PDB file of N, CA and C in Angstrom:
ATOM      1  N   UNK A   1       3.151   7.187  -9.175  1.00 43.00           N
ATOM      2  CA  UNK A   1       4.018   7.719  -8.165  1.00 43.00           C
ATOM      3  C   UNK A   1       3.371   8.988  -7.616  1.00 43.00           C
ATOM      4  N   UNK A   2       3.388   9.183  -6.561  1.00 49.00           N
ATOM      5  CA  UNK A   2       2.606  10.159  -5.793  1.00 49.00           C
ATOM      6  C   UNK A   2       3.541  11.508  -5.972  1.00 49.00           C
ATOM      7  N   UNK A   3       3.435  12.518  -5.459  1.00 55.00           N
ATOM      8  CA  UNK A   3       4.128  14.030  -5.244  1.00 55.00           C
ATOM      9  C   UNK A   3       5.307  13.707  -4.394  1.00 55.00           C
ATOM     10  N   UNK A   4       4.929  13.215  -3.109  1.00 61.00           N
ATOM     11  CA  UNK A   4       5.583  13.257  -2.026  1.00 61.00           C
ATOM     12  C   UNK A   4       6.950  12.973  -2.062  1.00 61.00           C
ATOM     13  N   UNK A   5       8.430  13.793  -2.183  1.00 61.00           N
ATOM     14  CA  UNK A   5       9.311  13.113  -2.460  1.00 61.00           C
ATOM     15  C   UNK A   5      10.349  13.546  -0.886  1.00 61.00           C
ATOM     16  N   UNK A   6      11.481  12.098  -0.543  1.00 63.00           N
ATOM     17  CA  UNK A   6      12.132  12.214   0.360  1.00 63.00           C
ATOM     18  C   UNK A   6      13.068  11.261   0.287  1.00 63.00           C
ATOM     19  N   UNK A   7      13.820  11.635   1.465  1.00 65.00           N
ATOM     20  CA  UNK A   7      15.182   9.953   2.041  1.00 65.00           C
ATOM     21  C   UNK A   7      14.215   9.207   2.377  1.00 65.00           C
ATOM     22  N   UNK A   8      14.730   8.171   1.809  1.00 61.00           N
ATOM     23  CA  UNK A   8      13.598   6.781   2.042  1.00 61.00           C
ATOM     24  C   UNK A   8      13.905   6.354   3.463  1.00 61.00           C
ATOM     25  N   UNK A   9      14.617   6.942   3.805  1.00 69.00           N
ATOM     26  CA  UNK A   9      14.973   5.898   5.691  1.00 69.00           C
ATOM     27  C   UNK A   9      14.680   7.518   6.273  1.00 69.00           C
ATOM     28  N   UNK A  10      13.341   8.295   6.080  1.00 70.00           N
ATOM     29  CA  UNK A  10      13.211   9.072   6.799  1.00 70.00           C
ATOM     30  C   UNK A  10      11.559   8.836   6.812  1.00 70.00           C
ATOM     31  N   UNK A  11      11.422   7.947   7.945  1.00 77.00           N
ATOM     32  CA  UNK A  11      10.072   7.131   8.741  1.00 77.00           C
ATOM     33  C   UNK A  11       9.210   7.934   8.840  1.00 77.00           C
ATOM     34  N   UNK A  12       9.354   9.624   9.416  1.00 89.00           N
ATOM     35  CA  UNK A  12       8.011  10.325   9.547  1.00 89.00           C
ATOM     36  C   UNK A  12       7.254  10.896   8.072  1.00 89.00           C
ATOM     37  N   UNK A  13       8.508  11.152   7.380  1.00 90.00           N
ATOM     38  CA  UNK A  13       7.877  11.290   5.591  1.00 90.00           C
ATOM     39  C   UNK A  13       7.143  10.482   5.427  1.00 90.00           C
ATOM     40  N   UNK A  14       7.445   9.208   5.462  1.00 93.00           N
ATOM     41  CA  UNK A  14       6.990   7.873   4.819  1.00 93.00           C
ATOM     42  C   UNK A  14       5.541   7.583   5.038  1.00 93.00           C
ATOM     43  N   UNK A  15       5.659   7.910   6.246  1.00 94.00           N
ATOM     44  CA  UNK A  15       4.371   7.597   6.987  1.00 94.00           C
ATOM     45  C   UNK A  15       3.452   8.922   6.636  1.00 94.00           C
ATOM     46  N   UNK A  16       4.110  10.380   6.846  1.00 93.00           N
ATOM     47  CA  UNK A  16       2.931  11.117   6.096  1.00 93.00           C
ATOM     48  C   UNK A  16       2.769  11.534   4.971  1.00 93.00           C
ATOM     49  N   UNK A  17       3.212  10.872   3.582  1.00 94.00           N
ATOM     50  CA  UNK A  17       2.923  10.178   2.671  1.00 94.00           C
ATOM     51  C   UNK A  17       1.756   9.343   2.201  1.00 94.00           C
ATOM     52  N   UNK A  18       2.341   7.972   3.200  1.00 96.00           N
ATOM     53  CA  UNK A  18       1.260   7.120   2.882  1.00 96.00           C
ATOM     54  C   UNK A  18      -0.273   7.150   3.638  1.00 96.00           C
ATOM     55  N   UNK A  19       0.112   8.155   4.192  1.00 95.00           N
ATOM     56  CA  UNK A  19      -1.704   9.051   5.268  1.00 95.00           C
ATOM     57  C   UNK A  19      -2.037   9.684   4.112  1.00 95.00           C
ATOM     58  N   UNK A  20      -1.486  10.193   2.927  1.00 95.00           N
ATOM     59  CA  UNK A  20      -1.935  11.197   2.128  1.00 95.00           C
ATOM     60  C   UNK A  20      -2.190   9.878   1.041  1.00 95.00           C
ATOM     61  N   UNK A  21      -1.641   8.741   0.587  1.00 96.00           N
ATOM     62  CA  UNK A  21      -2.550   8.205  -0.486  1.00 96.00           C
ATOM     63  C   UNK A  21      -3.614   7.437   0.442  1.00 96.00           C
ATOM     64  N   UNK A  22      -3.523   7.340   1.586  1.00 97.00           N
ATOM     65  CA  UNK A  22      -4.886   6.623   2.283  1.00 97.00           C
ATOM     66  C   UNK A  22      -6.353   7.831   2.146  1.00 97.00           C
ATOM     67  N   UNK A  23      -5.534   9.011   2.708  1.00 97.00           N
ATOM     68  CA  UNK A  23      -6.797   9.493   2.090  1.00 97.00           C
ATOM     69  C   UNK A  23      -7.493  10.123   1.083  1.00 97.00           C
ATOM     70  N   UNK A  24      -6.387  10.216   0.215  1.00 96.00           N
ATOM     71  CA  UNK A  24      -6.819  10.049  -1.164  1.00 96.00           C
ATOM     72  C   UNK A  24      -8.029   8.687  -1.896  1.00 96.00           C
ATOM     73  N   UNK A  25      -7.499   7.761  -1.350  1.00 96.00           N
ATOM     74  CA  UNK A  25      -7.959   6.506  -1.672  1.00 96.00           C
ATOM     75  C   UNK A  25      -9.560   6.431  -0.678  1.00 96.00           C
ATOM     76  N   UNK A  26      -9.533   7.109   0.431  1.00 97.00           N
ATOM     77  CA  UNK A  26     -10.707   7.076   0.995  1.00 97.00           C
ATOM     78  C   UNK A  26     -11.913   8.465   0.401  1.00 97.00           C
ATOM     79  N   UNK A  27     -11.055   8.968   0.042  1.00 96.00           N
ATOM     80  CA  UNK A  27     -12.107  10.296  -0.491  1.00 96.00           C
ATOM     81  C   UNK A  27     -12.851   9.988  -2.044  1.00 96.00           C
ATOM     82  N   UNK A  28     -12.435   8.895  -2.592  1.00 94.00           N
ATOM     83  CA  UNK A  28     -13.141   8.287  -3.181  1.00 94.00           C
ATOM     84  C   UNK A  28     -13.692   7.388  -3.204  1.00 94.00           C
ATOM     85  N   UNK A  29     -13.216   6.660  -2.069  1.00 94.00           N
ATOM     86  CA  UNK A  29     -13.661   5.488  -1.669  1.00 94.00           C
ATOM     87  C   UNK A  29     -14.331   5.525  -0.372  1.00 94.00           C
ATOM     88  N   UNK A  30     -15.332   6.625  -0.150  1.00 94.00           N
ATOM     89  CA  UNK A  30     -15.994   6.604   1.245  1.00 94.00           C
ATOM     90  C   UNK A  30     -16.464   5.690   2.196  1.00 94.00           C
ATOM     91  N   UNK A  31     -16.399   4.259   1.429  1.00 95.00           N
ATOM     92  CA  UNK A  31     -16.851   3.437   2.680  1.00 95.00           C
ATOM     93  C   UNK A  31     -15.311   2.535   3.111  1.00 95.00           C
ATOM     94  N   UNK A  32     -14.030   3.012   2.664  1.00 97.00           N
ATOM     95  CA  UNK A  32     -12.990   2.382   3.033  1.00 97.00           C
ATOM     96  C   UNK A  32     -12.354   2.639   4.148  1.00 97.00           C
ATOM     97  N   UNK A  33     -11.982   1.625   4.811  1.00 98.00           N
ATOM     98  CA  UNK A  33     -11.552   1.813   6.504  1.00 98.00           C
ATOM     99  C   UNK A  33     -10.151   0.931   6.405  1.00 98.00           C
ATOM    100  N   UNK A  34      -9.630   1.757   7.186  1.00 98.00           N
ATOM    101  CA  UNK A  34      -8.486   0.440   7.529  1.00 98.00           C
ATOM    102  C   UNK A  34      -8.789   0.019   8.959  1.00 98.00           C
ATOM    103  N   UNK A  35      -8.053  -1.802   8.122  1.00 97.00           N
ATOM    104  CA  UNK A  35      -8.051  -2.985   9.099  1.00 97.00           C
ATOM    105  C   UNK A  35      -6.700  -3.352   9.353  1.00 97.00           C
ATOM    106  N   UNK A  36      -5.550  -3.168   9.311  1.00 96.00           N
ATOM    107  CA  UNK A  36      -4.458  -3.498   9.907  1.00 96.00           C
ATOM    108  C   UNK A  36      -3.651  -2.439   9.751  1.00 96.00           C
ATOM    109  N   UNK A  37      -3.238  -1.104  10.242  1.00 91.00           N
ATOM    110  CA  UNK A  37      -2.408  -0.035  10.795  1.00 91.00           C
ATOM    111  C   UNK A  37      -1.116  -0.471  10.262  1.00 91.00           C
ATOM    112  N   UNK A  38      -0.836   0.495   9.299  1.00 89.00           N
ATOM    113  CA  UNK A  38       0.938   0.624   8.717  1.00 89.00           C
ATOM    114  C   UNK A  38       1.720  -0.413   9.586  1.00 89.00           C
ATOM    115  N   UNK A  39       2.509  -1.401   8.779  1.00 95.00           N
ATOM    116  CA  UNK A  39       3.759  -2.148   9.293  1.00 95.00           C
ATOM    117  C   UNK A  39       4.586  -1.953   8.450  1.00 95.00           C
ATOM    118  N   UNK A  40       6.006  -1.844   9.312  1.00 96.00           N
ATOM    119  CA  UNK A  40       7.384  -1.684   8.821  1.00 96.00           C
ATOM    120  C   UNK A  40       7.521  -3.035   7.575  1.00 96.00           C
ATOM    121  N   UNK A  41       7.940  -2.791   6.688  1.00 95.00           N
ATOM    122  CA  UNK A  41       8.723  -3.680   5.890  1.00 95.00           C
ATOM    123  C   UNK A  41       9.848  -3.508   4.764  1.00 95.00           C
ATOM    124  N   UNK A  42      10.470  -4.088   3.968  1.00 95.00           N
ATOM    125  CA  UNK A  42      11.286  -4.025   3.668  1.00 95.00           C
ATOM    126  C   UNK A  42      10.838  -3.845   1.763  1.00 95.00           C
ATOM    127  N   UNK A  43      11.035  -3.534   0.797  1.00 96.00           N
ATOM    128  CA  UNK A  43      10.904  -3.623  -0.241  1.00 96.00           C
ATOM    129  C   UNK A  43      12.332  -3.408  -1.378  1.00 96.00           C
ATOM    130  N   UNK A  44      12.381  -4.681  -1.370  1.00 94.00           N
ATOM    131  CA  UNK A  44      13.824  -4.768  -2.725  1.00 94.00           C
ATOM    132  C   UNK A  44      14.829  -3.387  -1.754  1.00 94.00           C
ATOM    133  N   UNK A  45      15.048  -4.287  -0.328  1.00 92.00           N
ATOM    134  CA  UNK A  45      15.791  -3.358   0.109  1.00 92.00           C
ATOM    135  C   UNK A  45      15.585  -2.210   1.088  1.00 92.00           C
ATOM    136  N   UNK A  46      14.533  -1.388   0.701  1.00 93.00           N
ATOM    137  CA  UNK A  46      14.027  -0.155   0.928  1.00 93.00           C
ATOM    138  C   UNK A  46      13.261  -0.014   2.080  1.00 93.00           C
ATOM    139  N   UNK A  47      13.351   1.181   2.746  1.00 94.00           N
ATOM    140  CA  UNK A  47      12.057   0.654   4.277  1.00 94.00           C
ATOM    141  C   UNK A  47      10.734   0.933   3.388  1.00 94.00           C
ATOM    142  N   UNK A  48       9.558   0.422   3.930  1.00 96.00           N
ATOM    143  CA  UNK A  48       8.342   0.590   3.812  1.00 96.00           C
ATOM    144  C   UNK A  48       7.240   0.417   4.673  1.00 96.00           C
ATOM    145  N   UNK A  49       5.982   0.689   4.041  1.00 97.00           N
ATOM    146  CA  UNK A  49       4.920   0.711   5.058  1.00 97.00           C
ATOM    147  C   UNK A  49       4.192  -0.209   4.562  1.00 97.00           C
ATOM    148  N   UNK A  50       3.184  -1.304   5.019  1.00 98.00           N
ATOM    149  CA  UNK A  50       2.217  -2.441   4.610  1.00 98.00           C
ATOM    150  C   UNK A  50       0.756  -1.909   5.319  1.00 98.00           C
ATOM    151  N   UNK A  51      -0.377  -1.214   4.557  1.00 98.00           N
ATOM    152  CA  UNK A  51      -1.268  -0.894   5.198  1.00 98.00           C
ATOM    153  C   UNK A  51      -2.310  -2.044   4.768  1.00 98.00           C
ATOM    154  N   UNK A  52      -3.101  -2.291   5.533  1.00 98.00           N
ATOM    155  CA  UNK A  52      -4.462  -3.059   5.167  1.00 98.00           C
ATOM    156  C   UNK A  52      -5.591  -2.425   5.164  1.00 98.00           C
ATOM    157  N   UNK A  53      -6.643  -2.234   3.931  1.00 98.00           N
ATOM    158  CA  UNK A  53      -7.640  -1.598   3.790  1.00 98.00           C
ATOM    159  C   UNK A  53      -8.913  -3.008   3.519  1.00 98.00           C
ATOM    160  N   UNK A  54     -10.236  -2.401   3.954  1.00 98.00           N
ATOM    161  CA  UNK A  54     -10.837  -2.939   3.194  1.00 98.00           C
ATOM    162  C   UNK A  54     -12.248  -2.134   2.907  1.00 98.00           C
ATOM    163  N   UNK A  55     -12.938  -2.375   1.115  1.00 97.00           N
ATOM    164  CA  UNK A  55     -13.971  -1.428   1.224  1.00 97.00           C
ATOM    165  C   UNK A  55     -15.123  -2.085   0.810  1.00 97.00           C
ATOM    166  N   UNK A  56     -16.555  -1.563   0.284  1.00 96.00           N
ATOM    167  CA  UNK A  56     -17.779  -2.573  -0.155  1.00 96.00           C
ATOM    168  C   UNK A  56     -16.800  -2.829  -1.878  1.00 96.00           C
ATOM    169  N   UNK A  57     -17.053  -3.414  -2.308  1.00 92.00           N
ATOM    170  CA  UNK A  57     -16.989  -4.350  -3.634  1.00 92.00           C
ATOM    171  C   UNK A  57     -17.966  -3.778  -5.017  1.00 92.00           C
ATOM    172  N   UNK A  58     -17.520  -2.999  -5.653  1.00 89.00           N
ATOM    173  CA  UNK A  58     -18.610  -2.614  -6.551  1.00 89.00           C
ATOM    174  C   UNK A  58     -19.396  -3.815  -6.939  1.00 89.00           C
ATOM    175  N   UNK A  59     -18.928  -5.562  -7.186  1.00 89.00           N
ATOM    176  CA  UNK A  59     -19.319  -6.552  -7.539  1.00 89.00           C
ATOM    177  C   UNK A  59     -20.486  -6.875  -6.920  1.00 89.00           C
ATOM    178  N   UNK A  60     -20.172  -6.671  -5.139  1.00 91.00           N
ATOM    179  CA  UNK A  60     -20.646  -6.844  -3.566  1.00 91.00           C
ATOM    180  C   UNK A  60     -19.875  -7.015  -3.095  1.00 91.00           C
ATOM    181  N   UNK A  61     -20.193  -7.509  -1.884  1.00 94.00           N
ATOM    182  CA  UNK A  61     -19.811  -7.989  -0.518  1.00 94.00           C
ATOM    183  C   UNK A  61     -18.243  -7.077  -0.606  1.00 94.00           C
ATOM    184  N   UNK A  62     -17.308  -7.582   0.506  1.00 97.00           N
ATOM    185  CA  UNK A  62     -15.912  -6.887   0.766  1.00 97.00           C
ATOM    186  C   UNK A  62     -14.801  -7.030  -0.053  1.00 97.00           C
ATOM    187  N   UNK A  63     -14.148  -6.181  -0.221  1.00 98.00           N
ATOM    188  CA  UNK A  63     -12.334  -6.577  -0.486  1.00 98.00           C
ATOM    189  C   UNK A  63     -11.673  -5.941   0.029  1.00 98.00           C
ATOM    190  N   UNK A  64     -10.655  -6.709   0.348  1.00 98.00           N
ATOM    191  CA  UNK A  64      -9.268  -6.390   1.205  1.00 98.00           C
ATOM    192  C   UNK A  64      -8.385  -5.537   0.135  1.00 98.00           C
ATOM    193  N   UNK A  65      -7.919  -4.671   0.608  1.00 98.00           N
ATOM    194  CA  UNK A  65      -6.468  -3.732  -0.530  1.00 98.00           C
ATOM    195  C   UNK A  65      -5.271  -4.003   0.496  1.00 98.00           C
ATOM    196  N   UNK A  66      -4.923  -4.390   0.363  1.00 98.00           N
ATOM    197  CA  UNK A  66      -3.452  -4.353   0.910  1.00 98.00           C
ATOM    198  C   UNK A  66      -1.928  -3.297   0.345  1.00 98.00           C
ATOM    199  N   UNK A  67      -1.980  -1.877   0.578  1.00 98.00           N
ATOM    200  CA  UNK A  67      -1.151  -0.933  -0.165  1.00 98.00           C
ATOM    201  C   UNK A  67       0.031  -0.817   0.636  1.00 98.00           C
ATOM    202  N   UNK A  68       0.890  -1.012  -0.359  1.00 98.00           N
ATOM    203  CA  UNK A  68       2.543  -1.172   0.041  1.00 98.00           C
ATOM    204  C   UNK A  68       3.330   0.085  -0.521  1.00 98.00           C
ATOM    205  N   UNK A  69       3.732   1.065   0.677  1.00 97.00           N
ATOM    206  CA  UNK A  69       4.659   2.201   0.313  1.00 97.00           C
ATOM    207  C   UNK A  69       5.718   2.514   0.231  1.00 97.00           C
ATOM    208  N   UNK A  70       6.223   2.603  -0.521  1.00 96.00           N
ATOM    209  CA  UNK A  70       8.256   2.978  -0.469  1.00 96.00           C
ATOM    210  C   UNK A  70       8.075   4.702  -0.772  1.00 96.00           C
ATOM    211  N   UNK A  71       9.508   5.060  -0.552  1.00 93.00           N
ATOM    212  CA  UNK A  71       9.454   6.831  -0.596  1.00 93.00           C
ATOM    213  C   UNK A  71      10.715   6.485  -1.104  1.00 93.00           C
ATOM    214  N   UNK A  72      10.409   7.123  -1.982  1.00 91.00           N
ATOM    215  CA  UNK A  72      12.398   6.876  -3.028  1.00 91.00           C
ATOM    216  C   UNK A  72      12.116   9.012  -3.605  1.00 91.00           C
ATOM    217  N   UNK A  73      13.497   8.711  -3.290  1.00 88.00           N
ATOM    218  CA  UNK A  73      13.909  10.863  -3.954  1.00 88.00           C
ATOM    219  C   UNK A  73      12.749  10.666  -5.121  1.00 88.00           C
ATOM    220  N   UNK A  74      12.482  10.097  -6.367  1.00 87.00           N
ATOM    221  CA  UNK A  74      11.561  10.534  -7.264  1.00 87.00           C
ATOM    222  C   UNK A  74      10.272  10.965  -6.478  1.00 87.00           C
ATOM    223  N   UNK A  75      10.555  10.351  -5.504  1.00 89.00           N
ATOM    224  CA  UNK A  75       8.586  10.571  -5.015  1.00 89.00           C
ATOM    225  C   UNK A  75       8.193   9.300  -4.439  1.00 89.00           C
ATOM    226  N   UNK A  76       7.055   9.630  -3.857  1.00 93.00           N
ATOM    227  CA  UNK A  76       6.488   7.659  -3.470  1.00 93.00           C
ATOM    228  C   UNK A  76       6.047   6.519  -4.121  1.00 93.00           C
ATOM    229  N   UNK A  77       6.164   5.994  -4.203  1.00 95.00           N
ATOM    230  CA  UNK A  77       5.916   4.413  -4.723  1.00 95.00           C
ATOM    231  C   UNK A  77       4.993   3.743  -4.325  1.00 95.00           C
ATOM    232  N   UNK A  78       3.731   3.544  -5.032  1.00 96.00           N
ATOM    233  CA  UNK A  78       3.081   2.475  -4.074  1.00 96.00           C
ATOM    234  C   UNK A  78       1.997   1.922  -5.106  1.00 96.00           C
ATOM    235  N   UNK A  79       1.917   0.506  -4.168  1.00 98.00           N
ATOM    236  CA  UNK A  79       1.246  -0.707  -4.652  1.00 98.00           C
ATOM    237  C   UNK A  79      -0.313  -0.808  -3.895  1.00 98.00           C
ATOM    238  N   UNK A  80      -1.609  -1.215  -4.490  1.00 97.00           N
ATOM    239  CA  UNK A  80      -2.368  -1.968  -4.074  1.00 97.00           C
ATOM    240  C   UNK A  80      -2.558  -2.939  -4.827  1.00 97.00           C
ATOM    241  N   UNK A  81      -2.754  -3.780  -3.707  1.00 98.00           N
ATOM    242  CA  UNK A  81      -3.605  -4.997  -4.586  1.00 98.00           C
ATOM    243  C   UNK A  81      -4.353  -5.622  -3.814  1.00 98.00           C
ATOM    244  N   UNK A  82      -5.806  -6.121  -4.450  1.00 96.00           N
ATOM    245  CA  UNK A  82      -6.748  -6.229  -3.758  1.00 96.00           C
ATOM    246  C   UNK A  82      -7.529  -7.343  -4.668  1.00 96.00           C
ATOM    247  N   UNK A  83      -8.288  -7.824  -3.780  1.00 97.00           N
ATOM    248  CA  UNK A  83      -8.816  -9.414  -4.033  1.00 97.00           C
ATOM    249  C   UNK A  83     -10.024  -9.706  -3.092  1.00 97.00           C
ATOM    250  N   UNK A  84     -11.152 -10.034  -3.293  1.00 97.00           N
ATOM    251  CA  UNK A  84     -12.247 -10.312  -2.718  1.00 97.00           C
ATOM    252  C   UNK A  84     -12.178 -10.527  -1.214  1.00 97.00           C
ATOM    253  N   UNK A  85     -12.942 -10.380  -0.262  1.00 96.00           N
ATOM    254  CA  UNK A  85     -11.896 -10.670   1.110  1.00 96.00           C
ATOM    255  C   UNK A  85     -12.478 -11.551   1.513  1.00 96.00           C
ATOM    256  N   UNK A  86     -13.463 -12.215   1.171  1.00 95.00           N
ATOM    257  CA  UNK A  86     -13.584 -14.185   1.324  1.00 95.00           C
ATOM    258  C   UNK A  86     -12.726 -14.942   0.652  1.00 95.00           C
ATOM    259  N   UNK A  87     -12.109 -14.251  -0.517  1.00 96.00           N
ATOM    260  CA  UNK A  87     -10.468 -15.174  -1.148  1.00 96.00           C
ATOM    261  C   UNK A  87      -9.780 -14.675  -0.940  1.00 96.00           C
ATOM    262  N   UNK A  88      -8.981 -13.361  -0.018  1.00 97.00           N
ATOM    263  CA  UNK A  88      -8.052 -12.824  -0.184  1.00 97.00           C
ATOM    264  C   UNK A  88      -6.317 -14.139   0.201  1.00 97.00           C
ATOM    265  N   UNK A  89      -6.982 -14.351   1.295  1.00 96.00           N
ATOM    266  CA  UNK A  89      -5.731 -16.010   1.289  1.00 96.00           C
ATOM    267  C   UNK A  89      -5.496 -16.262  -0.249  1.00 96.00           C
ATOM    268  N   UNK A  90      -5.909 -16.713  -1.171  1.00 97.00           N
ATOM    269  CA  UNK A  90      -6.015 -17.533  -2.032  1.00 97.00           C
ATOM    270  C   UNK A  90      -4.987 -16.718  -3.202  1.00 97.00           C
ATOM    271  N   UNK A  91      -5.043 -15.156  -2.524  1.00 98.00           N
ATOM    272  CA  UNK A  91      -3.793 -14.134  -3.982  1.00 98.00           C
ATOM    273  C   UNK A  91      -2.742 -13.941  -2.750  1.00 98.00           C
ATOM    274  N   UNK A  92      -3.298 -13.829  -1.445  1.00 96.00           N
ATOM    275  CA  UNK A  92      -1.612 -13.266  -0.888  1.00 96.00           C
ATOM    276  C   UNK A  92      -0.549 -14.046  -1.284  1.00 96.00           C
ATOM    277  N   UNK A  93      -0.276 -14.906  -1.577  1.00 97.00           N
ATOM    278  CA  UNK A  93       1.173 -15.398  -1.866  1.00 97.00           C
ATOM    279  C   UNK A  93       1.628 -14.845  -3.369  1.00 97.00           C
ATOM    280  N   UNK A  94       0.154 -14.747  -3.763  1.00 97.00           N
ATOM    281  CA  UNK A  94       0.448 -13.992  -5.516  1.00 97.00           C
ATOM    282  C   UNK A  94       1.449 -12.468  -5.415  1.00 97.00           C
ATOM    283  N   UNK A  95       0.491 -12.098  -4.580  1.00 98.00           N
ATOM    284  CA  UNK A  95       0.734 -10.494  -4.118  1.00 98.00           C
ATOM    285  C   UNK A  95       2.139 -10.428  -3.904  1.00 98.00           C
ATOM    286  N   UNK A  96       2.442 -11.457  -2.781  1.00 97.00           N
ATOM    287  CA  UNK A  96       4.023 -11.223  -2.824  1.00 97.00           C
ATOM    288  C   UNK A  96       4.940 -11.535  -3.098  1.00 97.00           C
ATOM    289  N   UNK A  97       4.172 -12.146  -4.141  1.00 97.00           N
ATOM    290  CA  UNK A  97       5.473 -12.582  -5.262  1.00 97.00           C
ATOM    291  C   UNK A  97       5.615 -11.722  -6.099  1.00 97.00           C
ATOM    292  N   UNK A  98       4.696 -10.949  -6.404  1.00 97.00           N
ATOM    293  CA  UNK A  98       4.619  -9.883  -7.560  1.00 97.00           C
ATOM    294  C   UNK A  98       5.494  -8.978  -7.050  1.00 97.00           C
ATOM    295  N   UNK A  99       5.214  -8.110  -5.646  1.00 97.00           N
ATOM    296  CA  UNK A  99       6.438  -7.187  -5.081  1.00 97.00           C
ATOM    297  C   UNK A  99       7.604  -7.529  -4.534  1.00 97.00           C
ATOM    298  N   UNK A 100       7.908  -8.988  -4.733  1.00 96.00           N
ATOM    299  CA  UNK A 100       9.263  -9.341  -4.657  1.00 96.00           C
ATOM    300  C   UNK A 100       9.927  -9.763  -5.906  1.00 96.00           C
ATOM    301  N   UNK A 101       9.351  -9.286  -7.204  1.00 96.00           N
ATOM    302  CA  UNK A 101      10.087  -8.718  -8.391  1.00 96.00           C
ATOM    303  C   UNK A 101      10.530  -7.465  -8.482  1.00 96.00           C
ATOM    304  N   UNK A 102      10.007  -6.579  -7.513  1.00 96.00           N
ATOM    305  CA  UNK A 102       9.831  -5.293  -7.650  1.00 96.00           C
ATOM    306  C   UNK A 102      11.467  -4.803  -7.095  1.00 96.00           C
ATOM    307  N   UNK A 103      12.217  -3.905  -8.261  1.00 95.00           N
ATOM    308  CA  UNK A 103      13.782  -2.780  -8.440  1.00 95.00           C
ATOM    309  C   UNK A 103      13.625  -1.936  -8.353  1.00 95.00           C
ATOM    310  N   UNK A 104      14.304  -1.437  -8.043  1.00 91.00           N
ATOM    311  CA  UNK A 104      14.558   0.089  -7.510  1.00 91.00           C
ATOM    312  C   UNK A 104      16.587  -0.027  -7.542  1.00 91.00           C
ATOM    313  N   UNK A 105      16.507   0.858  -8.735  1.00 85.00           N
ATOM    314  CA  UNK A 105      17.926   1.485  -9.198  1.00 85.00           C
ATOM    315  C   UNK A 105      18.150   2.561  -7.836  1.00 85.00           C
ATOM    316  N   UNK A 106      19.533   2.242  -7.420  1.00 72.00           N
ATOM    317  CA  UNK A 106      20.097   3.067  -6.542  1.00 72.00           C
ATOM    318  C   UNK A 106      20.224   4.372  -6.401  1.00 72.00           C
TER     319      UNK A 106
END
């Protein structure tokens, strides 16, 4: 859980939040760029953000991160998960099945 704490239905937090684990995540990860720009979504309820990253592969070649943000009063919440990006098809349905287990007590 990150520092950042707020009302979760307050969109400009949320968003500069999840600019602060992007570049967290890029300051160690210098060759990571994003490929699909924050989308609205919903999580067990909650608003959120769906960013798409992708960086080189310590293995090789690319992977996709796909990091999912909620902002709950404790602080922020957030998910990556990431999968080779010549298979990434092959986990997204994994992926969201995994964060559609995902609670959050009121």
């Amino acid at each position: 859980m990150a520092q950042a704490k707020g009302d979760a239905n307050d969109g400009k937090a949320l968003n500069r939040a999840t600019s602060q684990v992007i570049q967290n995540l890029q300051e160690s990860n210098p060759n990571m760029k994003i490929t699909r720009q924050g989308e609205r979504l919903r999580l067990n309820g909650q608003p959120g953000i769906s960013t798409f990253l992708s960086n080189v592969s310590p293995a090789g070649g690319q992977e996709t991160h796909w990091l999912v943000t909620v902002l709950r009063p404790e602080g922020l919440v957030y998910f990556v998960c990431l999968a080779p990006q010549s298979a990434y098809d092959n986990y997204d349905k994994t992926f969201s099945s995994i964060l559609d287990t995902v609670r959050f007590t009121r």
